PDB file of C-alpha atoms in Angstrom:
ATOM      1  CA  ASP O   1     -14.756   0.547  -3.953  1.00 56.00           C
ATOM      2  CA  GLN O   2     -13.846   0.413  -7.641  1.00 70.00           C
ATOM      3  CA  GLN O   3     -11.892   3.636  -7.937  1.00 92.00           C
ATOM      4  CA  VAL O   4      -8.744   1.825  -9.044  1.00 95.00           C
ATOM      5  CA  LYS O   5      -9.051  -1.200 -11.276  1.00 95.00           C
ATOM      6  CA  GLN O   6      -6.563  -3.714 -12.513  1.00 96.00           C
ATOM      7  CA  ASN O   7      -8.601  -5.746 -14.919  1.00 91.00           C
ATOM      8  CA  SER O   8      -6.047  -8.475 -15.600  1.00 94.00           C
ATOM      9  CA  PRO O   9      -5.741 -10.807 -12.628  1.00 94.00           C
ATOM     10  CA  SER O  10      -2.676 -12.429 -14.134  1.00 96.00           C
ATOM     11  CA  LEU O  11      -0.090 -12.070 -16.871  1.00 97.00           C
ATOM     12  CA  SER O  12       2.471 -14.527 -18.159  1.00 97.00           C
ATOM     13  CA  VAL O  13       5.539 -13.326 -20.060  1.00 98.00           C
ATOM     14  CA  GLN O  14       8.668 -14.925 -21.427  1.00 98.00           C
ATOM     15  CA  GLU O  15      11.968 -13.876 -19.901  1.00 97.00           C
ATOM     16  CA  GLY O  16      13.548 -11.016 -21.846  1.00 97.00           C
ATOM     17  CA  ARG O  17      10.258  -9.785 -23.246  1.00 97.00           C
ATOM     18  CA  ILE O  18       8.259  -6.757 -22.193  1.00 98.00           C
ATOM     19  CA  SER O  19       5.684  -6.983 -19.412  1.00 98.00           C
ATOM     20  CA  ILE O  20       2.866  -4.450 -19.574  1.00 98.00           C
ATOM     21  CA  LEU O  21       0.609  -4.091 -16.564  1.00 98.00           C
ATOM     22  CA  ASN O  22      -2.435  -1.875 -16.802  1.00 98.00           C
ATOM     23  CA  CYS O  23      -4.478   0.138 -14.369  1.00 97.00           C
ATOM     24  CA  ASP O  24      -7.574   2.310 -14.736  1.00 97.00           C
ATOM     25  CA  TYR O  25      -8.987   4.814 -12.290  1.00 96.00           C
ATOM     26  CA  THR O  26     -12.186   6.771 -12.004  1.00 95.00           C
ATOM     27  CA  ASN O  27     -11.500   9.536  -9.497  1.00 91.00           C
ATOM     28  CA  SER O  28     -10.193  12.752 -11.055  1.00 91.00           C
ATOM     29  CA  MET O  29      -8.960  13.856  -7.650  1.00 90.00           C
ATOM     30  CA  PHE O  30      -6.059  11.403  -7.731  1.00 92.00           C
ATOM     31  CA  ASP O  31      -2.883  13.387  -8.254  1.00 89.00           C
ATOM     32  CA  TYR O  32      -0.169  10.808  -7.933  1.00 91.00           C
ATOM     33  CA  PHE O  33       0.165   7.176  -8.821  1.00 94.00           C
ATOM     34  CA  LEU O  34       2.471   4.398  -7.715  1.00 93.00           C
ATOM     35  CA  TRP O  35       3.284   0.830  -8.538  1.00 96.00           C
ATOM     36  CA  TYR O  36       4.137  -1.642  -5.808  1.00 95.00           C
ATOM     37  CA  LYS O  37       5.355  -5.205  -6.048  1.00 95.00           C
ATOM     38  CA  LYS O  38       4.409  -7.765  -3.450  1.00 92.00           C
ATOM     39  CA  TYR O  39       5.650 -11.224  -2.619  1.00 90.00           C
ATOM     40  CA  PRO O  40       3.607 -13.580  -0.430  1.00 84.00           C
ATOM     41  CA  ALA O  41       3.929 -12.881   3.308  1.00 80.00           C
ATOM     42  CA  GLU O  42       5.698  -9.563   2.677  1.00 87.00           C
ATOM     43  CA  GLY O  43       4.581  -5.960   2.549  1.00 91.00           C
ATOM     44  CA  PRO O  44       4.257  -4.054  -0.733  1.00 92.00           C
ATOM     45  CA  THR O  45       7.592  -2.842  -2.082  1.00 92.00           C
ATOM     46  CA  PHE O  46       7.677   0.476  -3.901  1.00 90.00           C
ATOM     47  CA  LEU O  47       8.704   0.332  -7.547  1.00 93.00           C
ATOM     48  CA  ILE O  48       7.994   3.607  -9.269  1.00 93.00           C
ATOM     49  CA  SER O  49       5.652   6.574  -9.087  1.00 92.00           C
ATOM     50  CA  ILE O  50       4.355   9.357 -11.277  1.00 93.00           C
ATOM     51  CA  SER O  51       2.793  12.693 -10.560  1.00 91.00           C
ATOM     52  CA  SER O  52      -0.356  13.658 -12.412  1.00 92.00           C
ATOM     53  CA  ILE O  53       1.505  16.519 -14.087  1.00 92.00           C
ATOM     54  CA  LYS O  54       3.706  14.069 -15.963  1.00 94.00           C
ATOM     55  CA  ASP O  55       2.947  11.432 -18.562  1.00 96.00           C
ATOM     56  CA  LYS O  56       6.020   9.262 -18.207  1.00 97.00           C
ATOM     57  CA  ASN O  57       8.552   8.297 -15.595  1.00 95.00           C
ATOM     58  CA  GLU O  58      11.402   5.892 -16.087  1.00 96.00           C
ATOM     59  CA  ASP O  59      13.644   4.095 -13.624  1.00 94.00           C
ATOM     60  CA  GLY O  60      15.912   1.447 -15.028  1.00 96.00           C
ATOM     61  CA  ARG O  61      13.839  -1.394 -16.442  1.00 97.00           C
ATOM     62  CA  PHE O  62      10.601   0.157 -15.179  1.00 97.00           C
ATOM     63  CA  THR O  63       8.605   2.832 -16.965  1.00 98.00           C
ATOM     64  CA  VAL O  64       5.229   4.146 -15.928  1.00 97.00           C
ATOM     65  CA  PHE O  65       2.977   5.880 -18.434  1.00 98.00           C
ATOM     66  CA  LEU O  66       0.040   8.036 -17.442  1.00 97.00           C
ATOM     67  CA  ASN O  67      -2.823   8.980 -19.769  1.00 97.00           C
ATOM     68  CA  LYS O  68      -4.936  11.392 -17.783  1.00 95.00           C
ATOM     69  CA  SER O  69      -7.612  11.849 -20.409  1.00 95.00           C
ATOM     70  CA  ALA O  70      -8.199   8.102 -20.452  1.00 96.00           C
ATOM     71  CA  LYS O  71      -7.627   7.769 -16.693  1.00 96.00           C
ATOM     72  CA  HIS O  72      -5.220   4.990 -17.434  1.00 97.00           C
ATOM     73  CA  LEU O  73      -1.711   4.121 -16.404  1.00 96.00           C
ATOM     74  CA  SER O  74       0.581   1.302 -17.277  1.00 98.00           C
ATOM     75  CA  LEU O  75       3.815  -0.188 -16.030  1.00 98.00           C
ATOM     76  CA  HIS O  76       6.318  -1.488 -18.547  1.00 98.00           C
ATOM     77  CA  ILE O  77       9.087  -3.823 -17.468  1.00 98.00           C
ATOM     78  CA  VAL O  78      11.821  -4.339 -20.043  1.00 97.00           C
ATOM     79  CA  PRO O  79      13.422  -6.820 -20.145  1.00 98.00           C
ATOM     80  CA  SER O  80      11.373  -9.021 -17.860  1.00 98.00           C
ATOM     81  CA  GLN O  81      13.288 -11.307 -15.519  1.00 97.00           C
ATOM     82  CA  PRO O  82      12.144 -14.374 -13.556  1.00 96.00           C
ATOM     83  CA  GLY O  83      12.737 -12.429 -10.328  1.00 95.00           C
ATOM     84  CA  ASP O  84      10.029  -9.997 -11.417  1.00 96.00           C
ATOM     85  CA  SER O  85       7.409 -12.688 -10.791  1.00 96.00           C
ATOM     86  CA  ALA O  86       5.161 -11.252  -8.060  1.00 96.00           C
ATOM     87  CA  VAL O  87       1.863  -9.474  -7.546  1.00 96.00           C
ATOM     88  CA  TYR O  88       1.891  -5.910  -8.857  1.00 97.00           C
ATOM     89  CA  PHE O  89      -0.388  -3.320  -7.323  1.00 96.00           C
ATOM     90  CA  CYS O  90      -1.317  -0.023  -8.832  1.00 96.00           C
ATOM     91  CA  ALA O  91      -2.116   2.665  -6.254  1.00 94.00           C
ATOM     92  CA  ALA O  92      -3.515   6.151  -6.638  1.00 93.00           C
ATOM     93  CA  GLY O  93      -3.152   8.905  -4.114  1.00 89.00           C
ATOM     94  CA  TYR O  94      -5.015  11.958  -2.997  1.00 83.00           C
ATOM     95  CA  GLY O  95      -4.975  13.651   0.328  1.00 78.00           C
ATOM     96  CA  ASN O  96      -2.998  11.464   2.646  1.00 77.00           C
ATOM     97  CA  LYS O  97      -4.059   8.058   1.480  1.00 83.00           C
ATOM     98  CA  LEU O  98      -3.503   5.541  -1.243  1.00 87.00           C
ATOM     99  CA  VAL O  99      -6.245   3.592  -2.993  1.00 92.00           C
ATOM    100  CA  PHE O 100      -5.074   0.263  -4.311  1.00 94.00           C
ATOM    101  CA  GLY O 101      -6.115  -1.879  -7.221  1.00 95.00           C
ATOM    102  CA  ALA O 102      -6.725  -5.583  -6.777  1.00 94.00           C
ATOM    103  CA  GLY O 103      -3.334  -6.545  -8.171  1.00 95.00           C
ATOM    104  CA  THR O 104      -2.019  -8.459 -11.167  1.00 97.00           C
ATOM    105  CA  ILE O 105       0.004 -11.639 -10.771  1.00 97.00           C
ATOM    106  CA  LEU O 106       2.989 -11.498 -13.105  1.00 97.00           C
ATOM    107  CA  ARG O 107       4.768 -14.726 -14.016  1.00 97.00           C
ATOM    108  CA  VAL O 108       7.976 -14.450 -15.968  1.00 97.00           C
ATOM    109  CA  LYS O 109       8.945 -17.759 -17.521  1.00 96.00           C
ATOM    110  CA  SER O 110      12.560 -18.622 -18.179  1.00 92.00           C
TER     111      SER O 110
ATOM    112  CA  GLU T   1      18.652   0.124   3.611  1.00 71.00           C
ATOM    113  CA  PRO T   2      16.339   1.387   6.355  1.00 76.00           C
ATOM    114  CA  GLU T   3      13.042  -0.408   6.611  1.00 90.00           C
ATOM    115  CA  VAL T   4       9.757  -0.350   8.421  1.00 94.00           C
ATOM    116  CA  THR T   5       9.407  -3.154  10.956  1.00 95.00           C
ATOM    117  CA  GLN T   6       6.247  -4.581  12.493  1.00 97.00           C
ATOM    118  CA  THR T   7       5.552  -6.812  15.453  1.00 96.00           C
ATOM    119  CA  PRO T   8       4.232  -9.361  15.955  1.00 96.00           C
ATOM    120  CA  SER T   9       4.337 -11.076  12.592  1.00 95.00           C
ATOM    121  CA  HIS T  10       1.286 -13.123  13.524  1.00 96.00           C
ATOM    122  CA  GLN T  11      -1.282 -12.488  16.252  1.00 97.00           C
ATOM    123  CA  VAL T  12      -4.048 -14.888  17.163  1.00 97.00           C
ATOM    124  CA  THR T  13      -6.773 -13.613  19.468  1.00 97.00           C
ATOM    125  CA  GLN T  14     -10.232 -14.445  20.677  1.00 97.00           C
ATOM    126  CA  MET T  15     -13.179 -12.409  19.510  1.00 97.00           C
ATOM    127  CA  GLY T  16     -13.825  -9.492  21.846  1.00 97.00           C
ATOM    128  CA  GLN T  17     -10.212  -9.222  22.986  1.00 97.00           C
ATOM    129  CA  GLU T  18      -8.049  -6.161  22.528  1.00 97.00           C
ATOM    130  CA  VAL T  19      -4.979  -6.300  20.303  1.00 98.00           C
ATOM    131  CA  ILE T  20      -2.146  -3.862  19.754  1.00 97.00           C
ATOM    132  CA  LEU T  21      -0.112  -3.999  16.574  1.00 97.00           C
ATOM    133  CA  ARG T  22       3.238  -2.265  16.579  1.00 96.00           C
ATOM    134  CA  CYS T  23       5.282  -0.557  13.913  1.00 96.00           C
ATOM    135  CA  VAL T  24       8.724   1.007  14.022  1.00 95.00           C
ATOM    136  CA  PRO T  25       8.931   3.614  11.271  1.00 93.00           C
ATOM    137  CA  ILE T  26      12.018   4.557   9.300  1.00 90.00           C
ATOM    138  CA  SER T  27      13.822   7.018  11.534  1.00 87.00           C
ATOM    139  CA  ASN T  28      13.406  10.296   9.648  1.00 85.00           C
ATOM    140  CA  HIS T  29       9.855   9.608   8.544  1.00 89.00           C
ATOM    141  CA  LEU T  30       7.069  11.745   9.933  1.00 88.00           C
ATOM    142  CA  TYR T  31       3.909  10.460   8.253  1.00 91.00           C
ATOM    143  CA  PHE T  32       2.515   7.125   9.351  1.00 93.00           C
ATOM    144  CA  TYR T  33      -0.230   4.948   7.956  1.00 95.00           C
ATOM    145  CA  TRP T  34      -2.101   1.753   8.624  1.00 97.00           C
ATOM    146  CA  TYR T  35      -3.579  -0.361   5.858  1.00 96.00           C
ATOM    147  CA  ARG T  36      -5.165  -3.768   5.933  1.00 96.00           C
ATOM    148  CA  GLN T  37      -5.687  -6.552   3.445  1.00 94.00           C
ATOM    149  CA  ILE T  38      -8.383  -9.115   4.063  1.00 94.00           C
ATOM    150  CA  LEU T  39      -7.496 -12.409   2.425  1.00 90.00           C
ATOM    151  CA  GLY T  40      -8.282 -12.277  -1.273  1.00 86.00           C
ATOM    152  CA  GLN T  41      -9.191  -8.609  -1.202  1.00 89.00           C
ATOM    153  CA  LYS T  42      -7.524  -5.271  -1.915  1.00 90.00           C
ATOM    154  CA  VAL T  43      -5.165  -3.399   0.331  1.00 92.00           C
ATOM    155  CA  GLU T  44      -7.378  -0.827   2.087  1.00 94.00           C
ATOM    156  CA  PHE T  45      -6.418   2.438   3.736  1.00 93.00           C
ATOM    157  CA  LEU T  46      -7.321   2.739   7.416  1.00 96.00           C
ATOM    158  CA  VAL T  47      -5.696   5.848   8.822  1.00 95.00           C
ATOM    159  CA  SER T  48      -2.919   8.390   8.412  1.00 93.00           C
ATOM    160  CA  PHE T  49      -1.121  10.076  11.310  1.00 93.00           C
ATOM    161  CA  TYR T  50       1.075  13.135  11.418  1.00 90.00           C
ATOM    162  CA  ASN T  51       2.288  15.382  14.191  1.00 88.00           C
ATOM    163  CA  ASN T  52       0.656  13.192  16.826  1.00 89.00           C
ATOM    164  CA  GLU T  53      -2.786  13.345  15.386  1.00 92.00           C
ATOM    165  CA  ILE T  54      -4.927  11.587  12.832  1.00 94.00           C
ATOM    166  CA  SER T  55      -4.860  13.459   9.525  1.00 90.00           C
ATOM    167  CA  GLU T  56      -7.239  11.222   7.634  1.00 90.00           C
ATOM    168  CA  LYS T  57      -9.212   8.039   8.261  1.00 92.00           C
ATOM    169  CA  SER T  58     -11.462   5.735   6.304  1.00 92.00           C
ATOM    170  CA  GLU T  59     -14.951   4.553   7.155  1.00 92.00           C
ATOM    171  CA  ILE T  60     -13.393   1.273   8.271  1.00 93.00           C
ATOM    172  CA  PHE T  61     -11.555   3.080  11.069  1.00 95.00           C
ATOM    173  CA  ASP T  62     -14.422   3.269  13.550  1.00 93.00           C
ATOM    174  CA  ASP T  63     -14.433   3.722  17.316  1.00 94.00           C
ATOM    175  CA  GLN T  64     -12.978   0.258  17.821  1.00 95.00           C
ATOM    176  CA  PHE T  65      -9.700   1.432  16.317  1.00 97.00           C
ATOM    177  CA  SER T  66      -7.167   3.868  17.680  1.00 97.00           C
ATOM    178  CA  VAL T  67      -3.607   4.852  16.854  1.00 96.00           C
ATOM    179  CA  GLU T  68      -0.877   6.482  18.827  1.00 93.00           C
ATOM    180  CA  ARG T  69       2.840   7.049  18.978  1.00 91.00           C
ATOM    181  CA  PRO T  70       3.366   6.543  22.697  1.00 81.00           C
ATOM    182  CA  ASP T  71       7.125   6.814  22.958  1.00 79.00           C
ATOM    183  CA  GLY T  72       8.183   8.764  19.889  1.00 76.00           C
ATOM    184  CA  SER T  73       9.356   5.659  18.080  1.00 81.00           C
ATOM    185  CA  ASN T  74       6.683   2.957  17.962  1.00 90.00           C
ATOM    186  CA  PHE T  75       3.482   3.633  16.069  1.00 94.00           C
ATOM    187  CA  THR T  76       0.634   1.448  17.272  1.00 96.00           C
ATOM    188  CA  LEU T  77      -2.777   0.358  16.065  1.00 97.00           C
ATOM    189  CA  LYS T  78      -5.169  -0.788  18.768  1.00 97.00           C
ATOM    190  CA  ILE T  79      -8.348  -2.709  18.138  1.00 97.00           C
ATOM    191  CA  ARG T  80     -10.403  -2.597  21.322  1.00 96.00           C
ATOM    192  CA  SER T  81     -12.815  -5.470  20.850  1.00 95.00           C
ATOM    193  CA  THR T  82     -11.865  -7.637  17.924  1.00 97.00           C
ATOM    194  CA  LYS T  83     -14.428  -9.132  15.586  1.00 96.00           C
ATOM    195  CA  LEU T  84     -14.078 -12.070  13.242  1.00 97.00           C
ATOM    196  CA  GLU T  85     -14.066  -9.694  10.289  1.00 96.00           C
ATOM    197  CA  ASP T  86     -10.984  -7.936  11.638  1.00 97.00           C
ATOM    198  CA  SER T  87      -8.924 -10.937  10.565  1.00 97.00           C
ATOM    199  CA  ALA T  88      -6.520  -9.579   7.957  1.00 97.00           C
ATOM    200  CA  MET T  89      -2.948  -8.570   7.215  1.00 96.00           C
ATOM    201  CA  TYR T  90      -2.254  -5.176   8.721  1.00 97.00           C
ATOM    202  CA  PHE T  91       0.447  -3.105   7.077  1.00 97.00           C
ATOM    203  CA  CYS T  92       2.157  -0.077   8.500  1.00 97.00           C
ATOM    204  CA  ALA T  93       3.584   2.439   6.034  1.00 94.00           C
ATOM    205  CA  THR T  94       5.676   5.539   6.590  1.00 92.00           C
ATOM    206  CA  ARG T  95       7.045   8.413   4.549  1.00 89.00           C
ATOM    207  CA  THR T  96       9.085  11.574   5.058  1.00 85.00           C
ATOM    208  CA  SER T  97       7.432  14.937   5.249  1.00 72.00           C
ATOM    209  CA  GLY T  98       8.183  15.748   1.643  1.00 66.00           C
ATOM    210  CA  ARG T  99       5.647  16.379  -1.065  1.00 66.00           C
ATOM    211  CA  ARG T 100       3.140  13.592  -1.049  1.00 61.00           C
ATOM    212  CA  ASP T 101       3.097  13.337  -4.833  1.00 61.00           C
ATOM    213  CA  THR T 102       6.817  12.667  -5.008  1.00 62.00           C
ATOM    214  CA  ASP T 103       7.333  11.039  -1.665  1.00 67.00           C
ATOM    215  CA  THR T 104       6.923   7.335  -1.294  1.00 82.00           C
ATOM    216  CA  GLN T 105       5.125   5.366   1.343  1.00 87.00           C
ATOM    217  CA  TYR T 106       7.317   2.496   2.489  1.00 90.00           C
ATOM    218  CA  PHE T 107       5.513  -0.534   3.825  1.00 93.00           C
ATOM    219  CA  GLY T 108       6.392  -2.916   6.605  1.00 95.00           C
ATOM    220  CA  PRO T 109       6.116  -6.690   6.246  1.00 95.00           C
ATOM    221  CA  GLY T 110       2.710  -6.798   7.905  1.00 96.00           C
ATOM    222  CA  THR T 111       1.083  -8.437  10.914  1.00 97.00           C
ATOM    223  CA  ARG T 112      -1.307 -11.258  10.247  1.00 97.00           C
ATOM    224  CA  LEU T 113      -4.212 -10.952  12.681  1.00 98.00           C
ATOM    225  CA  THR T 114      -6.415 -13.983  13.164  1.00 97.00           C
ATOM    226  CA  VAL T 115      -9.561 -13.560  15.254  1.00 97.00           C
ATOM    227  CA  LEU T 116     -11.145 -16.787  16.456  1.00 96.00           C
TER     228      LEU T 116
END
């Protein structure tokens, strides 16, 4: 199932800089999108979401951008902090379920 | 902050045995979900549950699986006859009855199921 793809398995960023995590999807039926953060041995923790009728949503240091024509969304974290180091999952929703990407490991170096 | 809880944190079972995984949703949440993550793979949707019935299920959720909310608080996932390939992390998620495009699914910490 390749409906949601996160093509970068890992990303390394210096503390204070911007982290940009990317996600592509193929199914036009998806009408909402979410980003989750996950630490080992824990469940996914919700970060931010966006409806398909919007192109941007911001919450503190986190901003999600949606480009529907390109079927692409991205998560920007500014400024990045060492505590942001985790696996980040993009998820897309339609009906009553979420379809997850494979995740991107973010390492923020201090 | 309210959270979803799951028990047990780790379950080891023999192939062919039945297991029941339990979830306690956030108290005002009405939609419930089970997901699983096989080691090294994506988080996969299994089933959604609302108003005491399944609202959607994936092809993974075959006759070996069932869900129920037996006492109005716990939400359970039963696997009748476990197979080796059922070994995975199982996550429960819940949300309120609001609009699904603005309402968030909150995940529990997961149960690690190991089938020997």
